[in-house]
């Protein structure tokens, strides 16, 4: 997380192709894949992350990255088991709206700065695999896709309005709907249509609670897709259960 302006001079914003940079992230030792100790894949080996400077904003980015909703807590003190051996000392300075941890500015702690066993963890709100936003500026805006019958599908913009968008934003923990719009269909590859029509009252907590028409067509010609712009992260206390 961000801890004052002093960190800016130490940040490595270069992205780069350092072979020692993490490639993937996961949560382990929890009751589901959406909670547990944070581990980074570096040079074909999974390594735990030091908990120093790890905060709810960082965890929120990871939860969204893993399609696990939003961060509820970052349990301390070996909550998900003790760690033996080397521990990563990466520090992520996330705001909380980034699409991926590697999108956040990073710095590194000194080698002795992390107590043995003091590993980062995250408790996410739960699976959000059934819905995602693509090709936007963050995970809280973009073209809507749903997961049906084992594949991701488009949502067509037939009668798409702000009430439908409100449910999408609520389900993703992305605050209030600011805009419902007609998004260009994905041009880079063929994606089947998952929902051809969505009609929500606007008070539902999940898109599947709305009146929907599922239609796994191979493509939909020139039809456009449903798009939303949400206000951003909701406060944990006001996020949907």
Coordinates of C-alpha atoms in Angstrom, one line a residue:
X1 CA 0.0 0.0 0.0
X2 CA 1.0 3.6 -0.1
X3 CA 2.8 4.9 3.0
X4 CA 3.6 8.5 2.2
X5 CA 5.4 10.3 -0.5
X6 CA 8.8 9.3 0.7
X7 CA 8.6 5.9 -1.1
X8 CA 8.4 7.5 -4.5
X9 CA 12.2 7.9 -4.9
X10 CA 12.7 4.2 -4.2
X11 CA 10.1 2.8 -6.6
X12 CA 11.0 0.7 -9.6
X13 CA 8.4 1.7 -12.2
X14 CA 10.3 0.2 -15.1
X15 CA 8.4 -3.1 -15.5
X16 CA 11.4 -4.6 -17.2
X17 CA 12.2 -8.2 -17.9
X18 CA 14.2 -9.0 -14.7
X19 CA 14.3 -12.8 -14.4
X20 CA 13.9 -12.4 -10.7
X21 CA 10.6 -10.7 -11.0
X22 CA 7.4 -12.6 -10.0
X23 CA 5.4 -14.1 -12.9
X24 CA 2.3 -15.3 -11.1
X25 CA 0.5 -15.1 -7.7
X26 CA -1.6 -17.5 -5.7
X27 CA -3.1 -18.0 -2.2
X28 CA -2.3 -21.2 -0.3
X29 CA -3.3 -23.0 2.9
X30 CA -6.8 -21.5 3.0
X31 CA -10.1 -23.2 2.9
X32 CA -10.5 -22.1 -0.8
X33 CA -8.3 -20.7 -3.5
X34 CA -9.6 -17.2 -2.5
X35 CA -7.9 -17.1 0.9
X36 CA -4.5 -18.0 2.3
X37 CA -0.8 -17.1 2.3
X38 CA 0.4 -15.0 -0.6
X39 CA 3.0 -16.8 -2.8
X40 CA 4.8 -15.5 -5.9
X41 CA 6.1 -17.6 -8.8
X42 CA 9.7 -16.7 -9.4
X43 CA 12.0 -18.7 -11.7
X44 CA 9.7 -21.8 -11.5
X45 CA 9.5 -21.7 -7.7
X46 CA 6.7 -20.5 -5.4
X47 CA 7.9 -18.2 -2.6
X48 CA 6.0 -16.5 0.2
X49 CA 5.9 -12.7 0.5
X50 CA 6.9 -10.7 3.5
X51 CA 4.0 -9.1 5.4
X52 CA 5.8 -5.8 6.1
X53 CA 4.0 -3.0 4.2
X54 CA 1.3 -5.5 2.8
X55 CA -2.1 -3.9 3.3
X56 CA -5.7 -4.0 2.3
X57 CA -5.2 -2.1 -0.9
X58 CA -2.6 -4.6 -2.1
X59 CA -4.8 -7.5 -1.1
X60 CA -7.7 -6.0 -3.0
X61 CA -5.8 -5.9 -6.2
X62 CA -4.7 -9.5 -5.7
X63 CA -8.3 -10.7 -4.9
X64 CA -9.6 -9.0 -8.1
X65 CA -6.6 -10.5 -10.1
X66 CA -7.6 -14.0 -8.9
X67 CA -11.3 -13.4 -9.7
X68 CA -12.0 -13.7 -5.9
X69 CA -14.0 -10.5 -5.3
X70 CA -12.5 -7.9 -3.0
X71 CA -10.2 -8.1 0.1
X72 CA -11.9 -8.5 3.5
X73 CA -8.8 -8.8 5.6
X74 CA -5.0 -9.4 5.7
X75 CA -4.6 -11.8 8.7
X76 CA -1.2 -11.5 10.5
X77 CA 0.9 -13.8 12.5
X78 CA 1.1 -17.0 10.5
X79 CA -2.6 -17.3 10.2
X80 CA -2.3 -19.6 7.2
X81 CA 0.7 -21.6 8.5
X82 CA 4.3 -20.8 9.3
X83 CA 6.9 -20.3 6.6
X84 CA 10.3 -21.8 6.5
X85 CA 13.1 -20.8 4.2
X86 CA 13.6 -17.7 2.0
X87 CA 10.8 -15.1 1.9
X88 CA 10.3 -12.4 -0.8
X89 CA 10.8 -8.8 0.3
X90 CA 8.9 -7.1 -2.5
X91 CA 6.7 -4.2 -1.5
X92 CA 3.7 -3.3 -3.6
X93 CA 2.5 0.3 -3.4
X94 CA -1.1 -0.2 -4.7
X95 CA -3.9 2.2 -4.6
X96 CA -6.4 -0.6 -4.9
X97 CA -7.8 0.0 -8.4
X98 CA -5.0 -1.6 -10.4
X99 CA -5.9 -4.6 -12.5
X100 CA -2.8 -6.6 -11.4
X101 CA -0.2 -6.5 -8.6
X102 CA 2.5 -6.0 -11.3
X103 CA 0.7 -2.8 -12.3
X104 CA 1.5 -1.3 -8.9
X105 CA 4.7 0.6 -8.2
X106 CA 7.1 -1.6 -6.3
X107 CA 10.2 -1.4 -4.1
X108 CA 12.2 -3.9 -2.0
X109 CA 12.9 -4.2 1.7
X110 CA 16.3 -4.8 3.0
X111 CA 17.3 -8.4 3.3
X112 CA 17.0 -8.4 7.1
X113 CA 13.8 -6.4 7.2
X114 CA 11.4 -9.4 7.4
X115 CA 11.0 -11.6 10.5
X116 CA 11.0 -15.3 9.8
X117 CA 7.4 -16.5 9.4
X118 CA 6.0 -13.0 8.9
X119 CA 4.3 -13.8 5.6
X120 CA 1.6 -11.8 3.8
X121 CA -1.9 -13.2 3.5
X122 CA -5.3 -12.2 2.1
X123 CA -8.9 -13.1 2.8
X124 CA -11.0 -12.4 -0.2
X125 CA -14.8 -12.0 -0.3
X126 CA -15.3 -15.0 -2.5
X127 CA -15.4 -16.3 -6.1
X128 CA -16.4 -13.8 -8.8
X129 CA -15.7 -16.2 -11.6
X130 CA -19.1 -15.8 -13.2
X131 CA -18.6 -12.2 -14.2
X132 CA -15.7 -10.0 -15.4
X133 CA -15.1 -6.7 -17.2
X134 CA -12.7 -6.6 -20.1
X135 CA -10.7 -4.0 -22.1
X136 CA -11.4 -1.1 -19.6
X137 CA -9.1 1.1 -17.6
X138 CA -9.4 -1.0 -14.5
X139 CA -11.3 -4.1 -13.2
X140 CA -14.3 -1.7 -12.5
X141 CA -15.1 -0.7 -16.1
X142 CA -15.2 -2.3 -19.5
X143 CA -17.1 -4.8 -21.7
X144 CA -19.1 -7.3 -19.7
X145 CA -18.4 -11.1 -20.0
X146 CA -20.1 -14.0 -18.1
X147 CA -18.9 -17.5 -17.5
X148 CA -21.5 -20.1 -18.7
X149 CA -21.1 -23.8 -19.5
X150 CA -17.3 -23.7 -19.1
X151 CA -16.6 -20.8 -21.3
X152 CA -16.5 -17.0 -21.2
X153 CA -19.2 -15.3 -23.3
X154 CA -20.3 -11.8 -24.3
X155 CA -23.3 -10.0 -23.0
X156 CA -25.2 -8.2 -25.8
X157 CA -26.4 -4.6 -25.3
X158 CA -30.1 -5.3 -26.1
X159 CA -32.1 -3.1 -23.7
X160 CA -28.9 -2.7 -21.5
X161 CA -29.3 0.2 -19.1
X162 CA -28.1 1.7 -15.8
X163 CA -30.1 -0.8 -13.7
X164 CA -28.3 -3.7 -15.3
X165 CA -25.0 -2.0 -14.9
X166 CA -25.8 -1.3 -11.2
X167 CA -26.0 -5.1 -10.5
X168 CA -22.7 -5.7 -12.3
X169 CA -20.9 -3.1 -10.3
X170 CA -22.5 -4.4 -7.0
X171 CA -21.5 -8.0 -7.8
X172 CA -17.9 -7.1 -8.5
X173 CA -17.6 -4.8 -5.4
X174 CA -17.0 -1.8 -7.6
X175 CA -19.3 0.7 -6.0
X176 CA -22.1 2.5 -8.0
X177 CA -22.8 2.3 -11.7
X178 CA -21.9 5.6 -13.4
X179 CA -22.5 4.6 -17.0
X180 CA -24.1 1.8 -19.1
X181 CA -22.9 2.0 -22.7
X182 CA -22.7 0.1 -25.9
X183 CA -19.2 -1.4 -26.2
X184 CA -17.6 -2.5 -29.4
X185 CA -17.6 -6.2 -29.9
X186 CA -14.2 -7.9 -29.3
X187 CA -12.5 -7.8 -32.7
X188 CA -9.3 -9.8 -31.9
X189 CA -10.9 -13.2 -31.5
X190 CA -14.3 -14.9 -31.7
X191 CA -16.0 -15.0 -28.4
X192 CA -19.5 -16.7 -28.1
X193 CA -22.5 -14.8 -26.8
X194 CA -23.3 -15.8 -23.2
X195 CA -26.4 -13.6 -22.6
X196 CA -28.4 -12.1 -25.4
X197 CA -30.7 -10.2 -23.1
X198 CA -30.5 -8.9 -19.5
X199 CA -33.3 -7.2 -17.6
X200 CA -32.6 -6.2 -13.9
X201 CA -34.6 -4.2 -11.5
X202 CA -31.3 -2.7 -10.2
X203 CA -31.6 -4.0 -6.6
X204 CA -30.2 -7.5 -7.3
X205 CA -26.8 -8.5 -5.8
X206 CA -25.9 -10.9 -8.6
X207 CA -26.6 -10.9 -12.4
X208 CA -28.1 -14.4 -12.2
X209 CA -30.9 -13.0 -10.1
X210 CA -32.1 -10.9 -13.1
X211 CA -34.3 -12.0 -15.9
X212 CA -31.7 -13.2 -18.5
X213 CA -31.7 -15.0 -21.8
X214 CA -28.7 -17.3 -22.3
X215 CA -27.6 -17.9 -25.8
X216 CA -24.3 -19.5 -26.5
X217 CA -24.1 -18.4 -30.2
X218 CA -20.8 -18.7 -32.0
X219 CA -20.9 -15.1 -32.8
X220 CA -23.4 -12.2 -33.1
X221 CA -22.4 -10.5 -36.3
X222 CA -22.4 -6.7 -35.9
X223 CA -24.3 -6.6 -32.6
X224 CA -22.6 -4.6 -29.8
X225 CA -21.8 -5.6 -26.3
X226 CA -22.9 -4.3 -22.9
X227 CA -20.4 -2.1 -21.2
X228 CA -20.3 -0.5 -17.7
X229 CA -18.3 2.2 -15.8
X230 CA -18.4 1.8 -12.1
X231 CA -17.4 4.4 -9.5
X232 CA -14.6 2.2 -8.2
X233 CA -13.8 0.3 -5.0
X234 CA -16.6 0.2 -2.5
X235 CA -15.8 0.4 1.2
X236 CA -15.7 -3.1 2.7
X237 CA -18.5 -2.1 5.1
X238 CA -20.8 -1.2 2.2
X239 CA -19.8 -4.0 -0.2
X240 CA -22.4 -6.7 -0.9
X241 CA -22.2 -9.8 1.2

